Short mmCIF file of C-alpha atoms in Angstrom, two decimals:
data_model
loop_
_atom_site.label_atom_id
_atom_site.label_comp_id
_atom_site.label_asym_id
_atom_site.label_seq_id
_atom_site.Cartn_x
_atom_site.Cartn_y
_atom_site.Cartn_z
CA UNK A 1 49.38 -33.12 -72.03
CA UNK A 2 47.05 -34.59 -69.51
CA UNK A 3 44.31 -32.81 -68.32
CA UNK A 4 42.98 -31.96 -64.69
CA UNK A 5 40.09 -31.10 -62.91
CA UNK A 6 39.25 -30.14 -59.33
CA UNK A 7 36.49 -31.91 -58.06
CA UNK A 8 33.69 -30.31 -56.33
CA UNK A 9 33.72 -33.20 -53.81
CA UNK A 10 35.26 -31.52 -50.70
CA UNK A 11 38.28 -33.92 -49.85
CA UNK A 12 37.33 -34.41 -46.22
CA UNK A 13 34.79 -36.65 -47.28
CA UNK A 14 37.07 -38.61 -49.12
CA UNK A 15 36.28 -39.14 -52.92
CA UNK A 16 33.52 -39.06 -54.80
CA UNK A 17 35.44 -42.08 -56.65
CA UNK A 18 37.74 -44.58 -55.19
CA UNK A 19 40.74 -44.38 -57.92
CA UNK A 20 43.76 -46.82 -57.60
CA UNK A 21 47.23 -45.82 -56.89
CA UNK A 22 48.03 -45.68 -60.06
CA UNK A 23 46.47 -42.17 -61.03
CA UNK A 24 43.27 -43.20 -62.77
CA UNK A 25 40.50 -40.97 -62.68
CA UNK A 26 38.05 -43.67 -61.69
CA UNK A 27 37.08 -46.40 -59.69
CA UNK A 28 40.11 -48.96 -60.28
CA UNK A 29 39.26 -51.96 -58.01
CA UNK A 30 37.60 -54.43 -60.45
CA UNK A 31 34.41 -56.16 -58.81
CA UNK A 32 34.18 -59.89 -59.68
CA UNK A 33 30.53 -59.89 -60.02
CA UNK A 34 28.99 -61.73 -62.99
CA UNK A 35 26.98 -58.53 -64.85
CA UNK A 36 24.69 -58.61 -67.58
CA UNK A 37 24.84 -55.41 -69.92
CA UNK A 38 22.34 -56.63 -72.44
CA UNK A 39 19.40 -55.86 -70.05
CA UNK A 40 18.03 -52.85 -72.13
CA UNK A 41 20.83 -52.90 -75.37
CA UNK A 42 23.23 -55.62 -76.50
CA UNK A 43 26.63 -54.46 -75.10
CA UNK A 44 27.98 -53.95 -78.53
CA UNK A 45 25.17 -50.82 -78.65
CA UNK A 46 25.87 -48.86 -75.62
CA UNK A 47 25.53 -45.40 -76.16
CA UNK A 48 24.35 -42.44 -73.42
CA UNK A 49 20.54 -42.26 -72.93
CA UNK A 50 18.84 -38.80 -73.17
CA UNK A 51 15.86 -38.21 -70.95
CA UNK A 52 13.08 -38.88 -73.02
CA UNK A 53 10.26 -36.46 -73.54
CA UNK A 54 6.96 -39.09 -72.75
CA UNK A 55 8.40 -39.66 -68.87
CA UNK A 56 6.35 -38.62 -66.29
CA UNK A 57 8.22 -37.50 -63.11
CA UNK A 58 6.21 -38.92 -60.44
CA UNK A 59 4.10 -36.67 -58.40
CA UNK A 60 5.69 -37.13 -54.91
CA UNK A 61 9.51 -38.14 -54.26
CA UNK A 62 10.28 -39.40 -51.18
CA UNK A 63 14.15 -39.22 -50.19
CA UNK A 64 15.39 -41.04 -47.02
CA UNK A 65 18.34 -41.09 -45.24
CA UNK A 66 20.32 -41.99 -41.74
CA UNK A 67 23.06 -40.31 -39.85
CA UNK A 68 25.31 -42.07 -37.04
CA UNK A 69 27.51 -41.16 -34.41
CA UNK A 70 29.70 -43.02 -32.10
CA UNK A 71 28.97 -41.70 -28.43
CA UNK A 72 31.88 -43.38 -26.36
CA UNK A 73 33.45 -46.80 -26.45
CA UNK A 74 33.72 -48.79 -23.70
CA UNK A 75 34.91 -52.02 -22.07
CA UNK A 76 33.30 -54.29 -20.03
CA UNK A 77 34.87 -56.41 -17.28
CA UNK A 78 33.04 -60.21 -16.39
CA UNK A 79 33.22 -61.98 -13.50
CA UNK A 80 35.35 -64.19 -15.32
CA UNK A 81 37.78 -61.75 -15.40
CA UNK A 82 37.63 -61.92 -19.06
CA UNK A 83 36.19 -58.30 -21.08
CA UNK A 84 34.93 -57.34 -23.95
CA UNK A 85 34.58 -54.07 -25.94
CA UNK A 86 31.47 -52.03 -26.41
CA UNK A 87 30.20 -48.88 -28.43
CA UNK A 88 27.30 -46.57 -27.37
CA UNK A 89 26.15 -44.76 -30.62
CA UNK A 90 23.48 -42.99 -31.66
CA UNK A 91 21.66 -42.62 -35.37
CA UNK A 92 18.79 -41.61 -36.69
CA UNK A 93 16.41 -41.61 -39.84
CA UNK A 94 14.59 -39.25 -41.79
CA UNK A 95 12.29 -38.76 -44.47
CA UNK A 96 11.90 -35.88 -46.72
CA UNK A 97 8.77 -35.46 -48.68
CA UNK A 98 9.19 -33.32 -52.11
CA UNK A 99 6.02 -32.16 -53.89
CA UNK A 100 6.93 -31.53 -57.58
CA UNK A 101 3.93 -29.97 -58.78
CA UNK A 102 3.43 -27.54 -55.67
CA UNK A 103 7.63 -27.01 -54.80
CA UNK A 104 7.54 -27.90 -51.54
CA UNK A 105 9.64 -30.31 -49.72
CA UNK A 106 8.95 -30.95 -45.92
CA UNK A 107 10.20 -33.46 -43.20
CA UNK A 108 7.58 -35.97 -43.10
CA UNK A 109 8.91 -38.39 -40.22
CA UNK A 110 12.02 -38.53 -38.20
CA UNK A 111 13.25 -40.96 -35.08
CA UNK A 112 16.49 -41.43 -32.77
CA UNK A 113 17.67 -44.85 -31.85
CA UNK A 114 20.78 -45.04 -29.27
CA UNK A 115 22.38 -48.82 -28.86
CA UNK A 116 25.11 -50.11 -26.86
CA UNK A 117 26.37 -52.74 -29.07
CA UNK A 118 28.75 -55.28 -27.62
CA UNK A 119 29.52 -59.10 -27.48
CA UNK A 120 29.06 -59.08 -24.01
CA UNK A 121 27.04 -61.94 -22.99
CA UNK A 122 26.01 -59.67 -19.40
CA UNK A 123 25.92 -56.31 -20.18
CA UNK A 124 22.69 -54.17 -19.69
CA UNK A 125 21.38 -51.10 -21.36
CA UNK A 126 23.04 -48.11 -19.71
CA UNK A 127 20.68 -45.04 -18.41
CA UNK A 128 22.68 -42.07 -19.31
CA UNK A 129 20.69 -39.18 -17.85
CA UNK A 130 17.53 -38.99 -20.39
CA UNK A 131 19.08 -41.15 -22.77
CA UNK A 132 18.58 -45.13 -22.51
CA UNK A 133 21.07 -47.23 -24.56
CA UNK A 134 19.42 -50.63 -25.53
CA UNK A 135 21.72 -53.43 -25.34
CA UNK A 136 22.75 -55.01 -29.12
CA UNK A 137 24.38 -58.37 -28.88
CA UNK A 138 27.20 -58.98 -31.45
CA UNK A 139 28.13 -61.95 -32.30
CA UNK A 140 31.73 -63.64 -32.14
CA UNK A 141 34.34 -62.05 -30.49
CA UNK A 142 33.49 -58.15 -31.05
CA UNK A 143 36.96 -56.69 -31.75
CA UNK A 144 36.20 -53.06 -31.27
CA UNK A 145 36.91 -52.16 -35.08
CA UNK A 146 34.19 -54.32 -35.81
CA UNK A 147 31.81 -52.19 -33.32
CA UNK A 148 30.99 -49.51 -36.12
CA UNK A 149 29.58 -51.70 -38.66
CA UNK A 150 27.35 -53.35 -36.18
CA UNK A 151 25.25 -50.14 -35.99
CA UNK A 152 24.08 -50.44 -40.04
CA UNK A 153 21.81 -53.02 -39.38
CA UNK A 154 19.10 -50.91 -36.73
CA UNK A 155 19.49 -48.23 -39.09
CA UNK A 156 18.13 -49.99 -41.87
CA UNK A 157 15.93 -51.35 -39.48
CA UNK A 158 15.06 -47.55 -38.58
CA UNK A 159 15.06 -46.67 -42.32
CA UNK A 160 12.50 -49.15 -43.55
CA UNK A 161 10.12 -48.26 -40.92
CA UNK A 162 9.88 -45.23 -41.11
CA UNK A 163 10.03 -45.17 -44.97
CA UNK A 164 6.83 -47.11 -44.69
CA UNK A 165 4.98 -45.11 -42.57
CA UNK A 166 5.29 -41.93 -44.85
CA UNK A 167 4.41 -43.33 -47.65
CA UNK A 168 1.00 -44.47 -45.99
CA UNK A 169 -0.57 -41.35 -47.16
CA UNK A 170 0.86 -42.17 -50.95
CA UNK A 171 -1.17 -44.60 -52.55
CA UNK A 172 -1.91 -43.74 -55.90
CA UNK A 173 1.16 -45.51 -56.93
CA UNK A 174 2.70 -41.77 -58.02
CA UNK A 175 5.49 -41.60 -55.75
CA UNK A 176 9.33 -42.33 -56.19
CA UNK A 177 11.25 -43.39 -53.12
CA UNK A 178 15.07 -42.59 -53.07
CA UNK A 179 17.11 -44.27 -50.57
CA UNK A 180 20.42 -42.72 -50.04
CA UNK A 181 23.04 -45.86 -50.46
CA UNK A 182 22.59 -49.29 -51.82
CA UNK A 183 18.98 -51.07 -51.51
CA UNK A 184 20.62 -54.01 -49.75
CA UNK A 185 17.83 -55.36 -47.79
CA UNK A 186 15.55 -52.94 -48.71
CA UNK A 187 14.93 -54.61 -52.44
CA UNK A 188 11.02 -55.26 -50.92
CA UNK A 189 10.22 -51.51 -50.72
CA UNK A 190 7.77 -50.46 -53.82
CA UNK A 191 8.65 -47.72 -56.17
CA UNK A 192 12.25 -47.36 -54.85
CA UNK A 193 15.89 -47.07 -55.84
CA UNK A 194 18.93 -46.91 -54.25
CA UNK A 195 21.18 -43.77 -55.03
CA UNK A 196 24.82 -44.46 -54.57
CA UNK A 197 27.33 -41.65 -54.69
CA UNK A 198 30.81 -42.82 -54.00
CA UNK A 199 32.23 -45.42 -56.74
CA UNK A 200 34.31 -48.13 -55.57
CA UNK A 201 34.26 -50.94 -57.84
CA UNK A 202 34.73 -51.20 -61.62
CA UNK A 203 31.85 -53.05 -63.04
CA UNK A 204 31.99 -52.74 -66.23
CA UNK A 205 34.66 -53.65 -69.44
CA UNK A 206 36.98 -50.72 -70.32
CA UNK A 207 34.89 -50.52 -73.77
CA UNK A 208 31.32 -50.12 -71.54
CA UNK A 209 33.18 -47.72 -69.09
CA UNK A 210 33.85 -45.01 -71.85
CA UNK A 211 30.08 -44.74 -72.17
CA UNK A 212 29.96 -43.98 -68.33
CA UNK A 213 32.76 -41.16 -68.77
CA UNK A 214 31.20 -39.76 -72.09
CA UNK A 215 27.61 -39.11 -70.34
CA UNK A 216 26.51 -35.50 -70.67
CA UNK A 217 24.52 -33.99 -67.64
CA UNK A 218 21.20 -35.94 -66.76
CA UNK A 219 22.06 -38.82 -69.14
CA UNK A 220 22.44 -42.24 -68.29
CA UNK A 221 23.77 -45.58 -69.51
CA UNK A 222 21.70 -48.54 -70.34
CA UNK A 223 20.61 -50.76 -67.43
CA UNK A 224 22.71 -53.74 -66.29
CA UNK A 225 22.12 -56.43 -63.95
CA UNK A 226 24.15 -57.25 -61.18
CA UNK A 227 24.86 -60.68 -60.12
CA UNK A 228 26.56 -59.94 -56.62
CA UNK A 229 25.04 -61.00 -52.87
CA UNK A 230 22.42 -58.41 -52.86
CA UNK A 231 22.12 -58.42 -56.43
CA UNK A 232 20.31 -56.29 -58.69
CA UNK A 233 19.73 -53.99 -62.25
CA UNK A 234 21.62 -51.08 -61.96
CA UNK A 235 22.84 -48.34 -64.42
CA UNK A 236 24.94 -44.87 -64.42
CA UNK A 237 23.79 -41.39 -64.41
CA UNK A 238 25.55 -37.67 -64.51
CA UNK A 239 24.23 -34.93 -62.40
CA UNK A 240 24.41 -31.29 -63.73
CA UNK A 241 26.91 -29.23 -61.84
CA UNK A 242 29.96 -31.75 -62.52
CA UNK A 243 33.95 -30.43 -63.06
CA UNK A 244 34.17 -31.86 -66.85
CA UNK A 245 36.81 -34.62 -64.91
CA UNK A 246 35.50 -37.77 -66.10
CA UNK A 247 33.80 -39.28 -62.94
CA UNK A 248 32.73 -36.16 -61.91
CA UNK A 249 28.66 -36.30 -61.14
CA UNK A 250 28.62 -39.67 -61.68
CA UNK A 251 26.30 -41.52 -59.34
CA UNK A 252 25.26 -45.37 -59.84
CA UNK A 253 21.70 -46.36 -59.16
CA UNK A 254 19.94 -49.87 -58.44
CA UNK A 255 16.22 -50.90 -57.83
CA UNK A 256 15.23 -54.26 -56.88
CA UNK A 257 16.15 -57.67 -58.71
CA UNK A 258 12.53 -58.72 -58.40
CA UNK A 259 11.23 -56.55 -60.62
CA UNK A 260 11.15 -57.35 -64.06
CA UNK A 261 13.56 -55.71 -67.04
CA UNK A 262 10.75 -53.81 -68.11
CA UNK A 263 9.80 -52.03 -64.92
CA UNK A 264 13.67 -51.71 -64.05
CA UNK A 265 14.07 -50.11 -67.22
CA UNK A 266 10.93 -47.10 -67.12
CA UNK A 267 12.34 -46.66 -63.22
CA UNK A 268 16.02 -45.85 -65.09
CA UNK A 269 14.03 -43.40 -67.07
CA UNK A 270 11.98 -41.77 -64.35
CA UNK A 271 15.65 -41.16 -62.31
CA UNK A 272 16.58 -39.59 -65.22
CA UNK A 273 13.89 -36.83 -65.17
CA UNK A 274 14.00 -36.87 -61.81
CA UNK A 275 17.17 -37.14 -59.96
CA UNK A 276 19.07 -34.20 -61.57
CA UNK A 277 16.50 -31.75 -60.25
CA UNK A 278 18.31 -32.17 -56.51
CA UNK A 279 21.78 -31.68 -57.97
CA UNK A 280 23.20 -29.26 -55.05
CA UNK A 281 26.00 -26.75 -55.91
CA UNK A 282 29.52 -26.29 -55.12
CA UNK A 283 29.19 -23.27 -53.36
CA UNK A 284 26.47 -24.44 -51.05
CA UNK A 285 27.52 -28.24 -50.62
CA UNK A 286 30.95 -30.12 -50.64
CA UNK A 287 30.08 -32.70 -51.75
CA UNK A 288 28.72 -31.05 -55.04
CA UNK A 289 26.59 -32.27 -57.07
CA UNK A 290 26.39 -35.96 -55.97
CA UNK A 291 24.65 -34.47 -52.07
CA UNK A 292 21.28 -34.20 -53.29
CA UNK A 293 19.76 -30.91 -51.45
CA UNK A 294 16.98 -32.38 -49.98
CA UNK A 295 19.38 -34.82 -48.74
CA UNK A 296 22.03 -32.55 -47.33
CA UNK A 297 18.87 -30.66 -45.11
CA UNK A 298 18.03 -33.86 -43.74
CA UNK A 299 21.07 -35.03 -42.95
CA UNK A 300 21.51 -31.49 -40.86
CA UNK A 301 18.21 -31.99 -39.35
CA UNK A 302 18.98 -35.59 -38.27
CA UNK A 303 22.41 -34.87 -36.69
CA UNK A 304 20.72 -31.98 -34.71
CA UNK A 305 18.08 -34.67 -33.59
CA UNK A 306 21.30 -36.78 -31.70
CA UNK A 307 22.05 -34.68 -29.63
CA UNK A 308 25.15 -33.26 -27.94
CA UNK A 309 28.24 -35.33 -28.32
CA UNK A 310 29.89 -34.00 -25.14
CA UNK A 311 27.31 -34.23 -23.20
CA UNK A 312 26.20 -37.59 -23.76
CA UNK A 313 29.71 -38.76 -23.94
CA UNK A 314 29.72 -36.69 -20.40
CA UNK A 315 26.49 -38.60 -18.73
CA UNK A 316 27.85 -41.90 -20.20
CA UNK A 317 30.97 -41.58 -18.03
CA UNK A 318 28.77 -41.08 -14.53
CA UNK A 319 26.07 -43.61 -15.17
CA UNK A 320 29.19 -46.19 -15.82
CA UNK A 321 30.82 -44.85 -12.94
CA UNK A 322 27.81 -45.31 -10.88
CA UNK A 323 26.84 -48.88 -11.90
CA UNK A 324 30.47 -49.77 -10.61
CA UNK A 325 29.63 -48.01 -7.36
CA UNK A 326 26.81 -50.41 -6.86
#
Protein backbone atom coordinates (compact mmCIF):
# COMPACT_ATOMS: atom_id res chain seq x y z
CA UNK A 1 0.00 0.00 0.00
CA UNK A 2 1.62 3.33 -0.52
CA UNK A 3 1.86 5.65 2.07
CA UNK A 4 0.90 9.47 2.39
CA UNK A 5 1.64 12.39 4.18
CA UNK A 6 0.30 15.94 4.31
CA UNK A 7 2.84 18.36 4.20
CA UNK A 8 3.05 21.19 6.51
CA UNK A 9 4.03 23.42 3.55
CA UNK A 10 0.80 25.44 2.99
CA UNK A 11 0.04 24.80 -0.83
CA UNK A 12 -0.29 28.46 -1.74
CA UNK A 13 3.24 28.71 -1.65
CA UNK A 14 3.66 26.04 -3.90
CA UNK A 15 5.88 23.05 -2.70
CA UNK A 16 8.35 22.67 -0.47
CA UNK A 17 9.69 20.15 -3.31
CA UNK A 18 9.27 20.39 -6.98
CA UNK A 19 8.11 16.57 -7.75
CA UNK A 20 7.57 15.46 -11.44
CA UNK A 21 4.35 14.47 -12.92
CA UNK A 22 4.85 11.30 -12.32
CA UNK A 23 3.95 11.14 -8.47
CA UNK A 24 7.38 11.10 -6.87
CA UNK A 25 7.73 12.45 -3.60
CA UNK A 26 10.78 14.49 -4.51
CA UNK A 27 12.51 16.72 -6.62
CA UNK A 28 12.36 14.80 -10.14
CA UNK A 29 14.09 17.22 -12.60
CA UNK A 30 17.67 15.85 -12.78
CA UNK A 31 20.36 18.80 -12.72
CA UNK A 32 23.25 18.16 -15.15
CA UNK A 33 25.81 19.56 -12.93
CA UNK A 34 29.10 17.66 -12.54
CA UNK A 35 29.02 16.93 -8.39
CA UNK A 36 31.56 15.58 -6.30
CA UNK A 37 30.21 13.42 -3.26
CA UNK A 38 33.57 12.36 -1.98
CA UNK A 39 34.18 15.84 -0.41
CA UNK A 40 33.87 14.62 3.28
CA UNK A 41 33.19 10.45 2.60
CA UNK A 42 33.76 8.35 -0.51
CA UNK A 43 30.23 8.00 -2.03
CA UNK A 44 30.22 4.33 -1.39
CA UNK A 45 30.10 5.52 2.64
CA UNK A 46 27.27 7.86 2.81
CA UNK A 47 25.43 7.53 5.79
CA UNK A 48 23.31 10.48 7.89
CA UNK A 49 25.56 12.69 10.09
CA UNK A 50 24.51 13.25 13.77
CA UNK A 51 25.33 16.60 15.28
CA UNK A 52 28.37 16.07 17.01
CA UNK A 53 28.85 16.90 20.63
CA UNK A 54 32.49 19.16 20.31
CA UNK A 55 30.52 21.92 17.88
CA UNK A 56 30.30 25.15 19.08
CA UNK A 57 27.18 27.09 17.89
CA UNK A 58 28.50 30.40 17.17
CA UNK A 59 27.72 33.18 19.49
CA UNK A 60 25.71 35.53 17.17
CA UNK A 61 23.59 34.32 13.99
CA UNK A 62 22.80 36.70 11.66
CA UNK A 63 19.75 35.78 9.25
CA UNK A 64 18.98 38.01 6.21
CA UNK A 65 16.41 38.21 3.93
CA UNK A 66 14.43 40.39 1.04
CA UNK A 67 10.83 40.78 0.15
CA UNK A 68 9.47 42.22 -3.33
CA UNK A 69 6.48 43.52 -4.71
CA UNK A 70 5.41 44.56 -8.09
CA UNK A 71 3.73 48.14 -7.76
CA UNK A 72 2.14 48.62 -11.35
CA UNK A 73 3.36 47.83 -14.82
CA UNK A 74 3.50 50.14 -17.31
CA UNK A 75 4.24 51.05 -20.94
CA UNK A 76 6.07 53.62 -22.33
CA UNK A 77 5.43 55.33 -25.67
CA UNK A 78 8.82 56.99 -27.76
CA UNK A 79 8.83 59.48 -30.07
CA UNK A 80 9.49 56.89 -32.44
CA UNK A 81 6.30 55.67 -31.97
CA UNK A 82 7.82 52.50 -30.91
CA UNK A 83 7.13 51.37 -26.73
CA UNK A 84 8.37 49.41 -24.40
CA UNK A 85 7.18 47.79 -21.13
CA UNK A 86 8.09 48.81 -17.64
CA UNK A 87 7.60 47.60 -13.91
CA UNK A 88 7.65 49.88 -10.79
CA UNK A 89 8.39 47.53 -7.79
CA UNK A 90 9.39 47.84 -4.58
CA UNK A 91 11.68 45.40 -2.13
CA UNK A 92 13.41 45.57 0.69
CA UNK A 93 16.11 43.89 3.02
CA UNK A 94 16.49 43.00 6.45
CA UNK A 95 18.66 41.70 8.97
CA UNK A 96 17.84 39.87 12.04
CA UNK A 97 20.35 39.60 14.77
CA UNK A 98 19.88 36.35 17.18
CA UNK A 99 21.88 36.24 20.43
CA UNK A 100 22.18 32.55 21.49
CA UNK A 101 23.59 32.88 24.77
CA UNK A 102 21.23 35.86 25.97
CA UNK A 103 17.77 34.66 23.67
CA UNK A 104 17.24 37.60 22.07
CA UNK A 105 16.77 38.24 18.47
CA UNK A 106 16.30 41.93 17.25
CA UNK A 107 16.13 43.77 13.80
CA UNK A 108 19.49 45.09 13.39
CA UNK A 109 19.16 47.03 9.92
CA UNK A 110 16.46 47.37 7.41
CA UNK A 111 16.11 49.57 3.92
CA UNK A 112 13.43 50.11 0.99
CA UNK A 113 14.55 50.39 -2.56
CA UNK A 114 11.68 51.23 -5.28
CA UNK A 115 12.93 50.87 -9.20
CA UNK A 116 11.24 51.37 -12.36
CA UNK A 117 12.90 48.84 -14.42
CA UNK A 118 12.46 49.03 -18.15
CA UNK A 119 14.39 48.81 -21.54
CA UNK A 120 13.45 52.10 -22.30
CA UNK A 121 16.31 53.96 -23.60
CA UNK A 122 14.23 57.60 -22.36
CA UNK A 123 12.38 56.93 -19.53
CA UNK A 124 12.96 58.86 -16.18
CA UNK A 125 12.42 57.98 -12.60
CA UNK A 126 8.78 58.64 -11.80
CA UNK A 127 7.88 60.88 -8.50
CA UNK A 128 4.92 59.14 -7.14
CA UNK A 129 3.85 61.34 -4.23
CA UNK A 130 6.73 60.56 -1.49
CA UNK A 131 7.96 57.75 -3.31
CA UNK A 132 10.80 58.24 -6.11
CA UNK A 133 11.24 55.27 -8.53
CA UNK A 134 14.91 55.20 -9.85
CA UNK A 135 15.13 54.31 -13.37
CA UNK A 136 16.82 50.50 -14.02
CA UNK A 137 17.85 49.96 -17.58
CA UNK A 138 17.28 46.38 -18.91
CA UNK A 139 18.90 45.22 -21.44
CA UNK A 140 17.54 43.68 -24.86
CA UNK A 141 14.17 43.93 -25.66
CA UNK A 142 12.39 43.80 -22.05
CA UNK A 143 9.37 41.56 -22.75
CA UNK A 144 7.33 42.32 -19.70
CA UNK A 145 7.62 38.61 -18.29
CA UNK A 146 11.12 39.24 -18.12
CA UNK A 147 10.43 42.54 -15.88
CA UNK A 148 10.22 40.44 -12.53
CA UNK A 149 13.50 38.85 -12.61
CA UNK A 150 15.18 42.10 -13.31
CA UNK A 151 14.42 43.22 -9.72
CA UNK A 152 16.84 40.19 -8.05
CA UNK A 153 19.81 41.84 -8.88
CA UNK A 154 19.29 45.44 -6.51
CA UNK A 155 18.12 43.16 -4.00
CA UNK A 156 21.17 41.34 -3.71
CA UNK A 157 22.68 44.49 -4.18
CA UNK A 158 20.45 45.67 -1.07
CA UNK A 159 21.21 42.36 0.72
CA UNK A 160 24.97 42.47 0.70
CA UNK A 161 25.05 45.90 1.97
CA UNK A 162 23.29 45.83 4.45
CA UNK A 163 24.53 42.35 5.58
CA UNK A 164 27.84 44.09 5.88
CA UNK A 165 27.01 46.82 7.83
CA UNK A 166 25.54 44.64 10.74
CA UNK A 167 28.04 42.58 11.03
CA UNK A 168 30.48 45.64 11.65
CA UNK A 169 29.90 45.33 15.27
CA UNK A 170 30.82 41.31 14.96
CA UNK A 171 34.34 40.86 14.78
CA UNK A 172 35.46 38.23 16.88
CA UNK A 173 34.94 35.89 14.06
CA UNK A 174 31.85 34.19 16.33
CA UNK A 175 29.06 34.90 14.15
CA UNK A 176 27.14 32.73 11.50
CA UNK A 177 25.45 34.55 8.66
CA UNK A 178 22.36 32.81 7.04
CA UNK A 179 21.21 34.08 3.83
CA UNK A 180 17.80 33.00 2.93
CA UNK A 181 18.24 31.43 -0.84
CA UNK A 182 21.27 30.45 -2.77
CA UNK A 183 24.73 32.42 -2.12
CA UNK A 184 24.94 33.23 -5.83
CA UNK A 185 26.98 36.27 -5.82
CA UNK A 186 27.26 36.50 -2.38
CA UNK A 187 30.09 33.51 -2.16
CA UNK A 188 32.58 36.67 -0.84
CA UNK A 189 30.59 37.20 2.40
CA UNK A 190 32.65 35.59 5.55
CA UNK A 191 31.11 33.09 7.81
CA UNK A 192 27.99 32.58 5.60
CA UNK A 193 25.72 30.01 4.01
CA UNK A 194 23.03 29.99 1.88
CA UNK A 195 19.75 28.24 3.19
CA UNK A 196 17.60 26.96 0.42
CA UNK A 197 14.14 25.67 1.12
CA UNK A 198 12.32 24.66 -1.99
CA UNK A 199 14.05 21.59 -3.96
CA UNK A 200 14.02 21.67 -7.56
CA UNK A 201 16.70 19.70 -8.98
CA UNK A 202 17.90 16.14 -8.31
CA UNK A 203 21.54 16.23 -7.61
CA UNK A 204 22.37 13.34 -6.50
CA UNK A 205 22.32 9.27 -7.77
CA UNK A 206 19.18 7.38 -6.64
CA UNK A 207 21.67 5.31 -4.24
CA UNK A 208 23.00 8.94 -2.54
CA UNK A 209 19.31 10.23 -2.54
CA UNK A 210 18.08 7.46 -0.04
CA UNK A 211 20.54 8.93 2.45
CA UNK A 212 18.75 12.38 1.94
CA UNK A 213 15.19 10.67 2.58
CA UNK A 214 16.50 8.45 5.54
CA UNK A 215 17.85 11.68 7.59
CA UNK A 216 16.35 11.87 11.06
CA UNK A 217 15.61 15.47 12.45
CA UNK A 218 18.79 17.81 12.64
CA UNK A 219 20.94 15.32 10.67
CA UNK A 220 22.63 15.91 7.61
CA UNK A 221 24.36 14.23 4.68
CA UNK A 222 27.97 14.48 3.89
CA UNK A 223 29.11 17.57 1.96
CA UNK A 224 29.25 17.62 -1.86
CA UNK A 225 30.57 19.98 -4.25
CA UNK A 226 28.76 21.49 -6.88
CA UNK A 227 30.15 22.11 -10.21
CA UNK A 228 27.29 24.41 -11.69
CA UNK A 229 27.67 28.45 -12.74
CA UNK A 230 27.71 29.67 -9.26
CA UNK A 231 29.20 26.64 -8.02
CA UNK A 232 29.81 25.47 -4.68
CA UNK A 233 29.96 22.59 -1.53
CA UNK A 234 26.70 21.94 -0.52
CA UNK A 235 24.96 19.18 1.59
CA UNK A 236 21.29 18.19 3.00
CA UNK A 237 19.79 18.71 6.30
CA UNK A 238 16.22 17.79 8.13
CA UNK A 239 14.55 20.25 10.33
CA UNK A 240 12.53 18.97 13.38
CA UNK A 241 8.84 19.46 12.92
CA UNK A 242 8.69 17.45 9.45
CA UNK A 243 5.36 15.11 8.30
CA UNK A 244 7.49 11.66 8.22
CA UNK A 245 6.84 12.17 4.01
CA UNK A 246 10.20 11.74 2.75
CA UNK A 247 11.20 15.34 1.65
CA UNK A 248 9.50 16.73 4.31
CA UNK A 249 12.04 19.31 6.34
CA UNK A 250 14.46 18.87 3.97
CA UNK A 251 16.39 22.03 3.22
CA UNK A 252 19.78 22.09 1.06
CA UNK A 253 22.57 24.36 2.17
CA UNK A 254 25.78 25.84 0.32
CA UNK A 255 28.72 28.11 1.51
CA UNK A 256 31.24 29.44 -0.74
CA UNK A 257 33.50 27.40 -3.30
CA UNK A 258 36.50 29.37 -2.09
CA UNK A 259 36.73 28.00 0.98
CA UNK A 260 38.53 25.00 1.45
CA UNK A 261 36.92 21.23 2.19
CA UNK A 262 37.94 21.58 5.58
CA UNK A 263 36.27 24.84 6.51
CA UNK A 264 33.16 23.81 4.25
CA UNK A 265 32.98 20.80 6.19
CA UNK A 266 33.07 22.34 10.25
CA UNK A 267 30.45 25.13 8.60
CA UNK A 268 28.14 21.75 7.64
CA UNK A 269 28.57 20.92 11.24
CA UNK A 270 27.91 24.27 12.85
CA UNK A 271 24.33 24.36 10.57
CA UNK A 272 23.71 21.35 12.09
CA UNK A 273 23.69 22.63 15.72
CA UNK A 274 22.45 25.55 14.61
CA UNK A 275 19.85 25.71 12.01
CA UNK A 276 17.24 23.38 13.63
CA UNK A 277 16.87 25.74 16.57
CA UNK A 278 14.61 28.20 14.08
CA UNK A 279 12.49 25.30 12.88
CA UNK A 280 8.92 27.20 13.01
CA UNK A 281 5.72 25.12 13.54
CA UNK A 282 2.79 24.18 11.61
CA UNK A 283 0.41 25.87 13.56
CA UNK A 284 2.17 29.19 13.56
CA UNK A 285 3.80 29.10 9.94
CA UNK A 286 2.73 27.50 6.53
CA UNK A 287 5.39 26.94 5.42
CA UNK A 288 6.41 24.64 8.44
CA UNK A 289 9.35 23.85 9.37
CA UNK A 290 11.50 24.94 6.36
CA UNK A 291 10.30 29.19 7.33
CA UNK A 292 12.81 29.68 9.85
CA UNK A 293 11.02 31.99 12.67
CA UNK A 294 13.32 34.61 12.73
CA UNK A 295 12.86 34.60 9.12
CA UNK A 296 9.11 34.60 8.87
CA UNK A 297 9.19 38.02 11.47
CA UNK A 298 11.36 39.65 9.12
CA UNK A 299 9.81 38.93 6.24
CA UNK A 300 6.46 40.56 8.03
CA UNK A 301 8.45 43.43 9.12
CA UNK A 302 9.91 44.05 5.62
CA UNK A 303 6.59 43.85 3.70
CA UNK A 304 5.12 46.37 6.27
CA UNK A 305 8.25 48.60 5.43
CA UNK A 306 6.80 48.79 1.39
CA UNK A 307 4.19 50.26 1.93
CA UNK A 308 0.59 50.31 0.69
CA UNK A 309 0.01 48.53 -2.55
CA UNK A 310 -3.09 50.58 -3.46
CA UNK A 311 -1.91 53.50 -2.72
CA UNK A 312 1.23 53.53 -4.45
CA UNK A 313 -0.28 51.75 -7.32
CA UNK A 314 -2.91 54.86 -6.83
CA UNK A 315 -0.09 57.85 -6.90
CA UNK A 316 1.68 55.94 -9.74
CA UNK A 317 -1.38 56.41 -11.96
CA UNK A 318 -1.49 60.53 -11.36
CA UNK A 319 2.19 61.23 -11.51
CA UNK A 320 2.02 59.22 -15.08
CA UNK A 321 -0.96 61.00 -15.88
CA UNK A 322 0.62 64.23 -15.11
CA UNK A 323 3.96 63.79 -16.93
CA UNK A 324 1.66 63.25 -20.10
CA UNK A 325 -0.09 66.51 -19.26
CA UNK A 326 3.18 68.28 -19.60
Amino acid sequence: MTNMFVDAWDPSYGSSFEGGGDGGDGPASPSSAQVDTDVEVPAAEWAPIDVSSSVRCPDVVFLVDGVRRNDAGLWTAEEDGTSYAGLAASYAAGVVRCDLARGVAELVGARVGRGLFTASPTAADVQAGSVRYEVHRIHGTGEASKLPAAVQGPLTALEIDISATARDASSDGRDLLVVDGPLRNRRQLPRTIGYVKTQQKQYLPAALTAVVTSLRPSQRTPVFHLGTVWGGWSWYLRLPGASGAPWSGIVRVECSPDLTPGEAIELAEVSGATLPRFASSAYKDPRAPQNLVPIAGLERRLRGLLGDSRVLHRALTQATARARLN
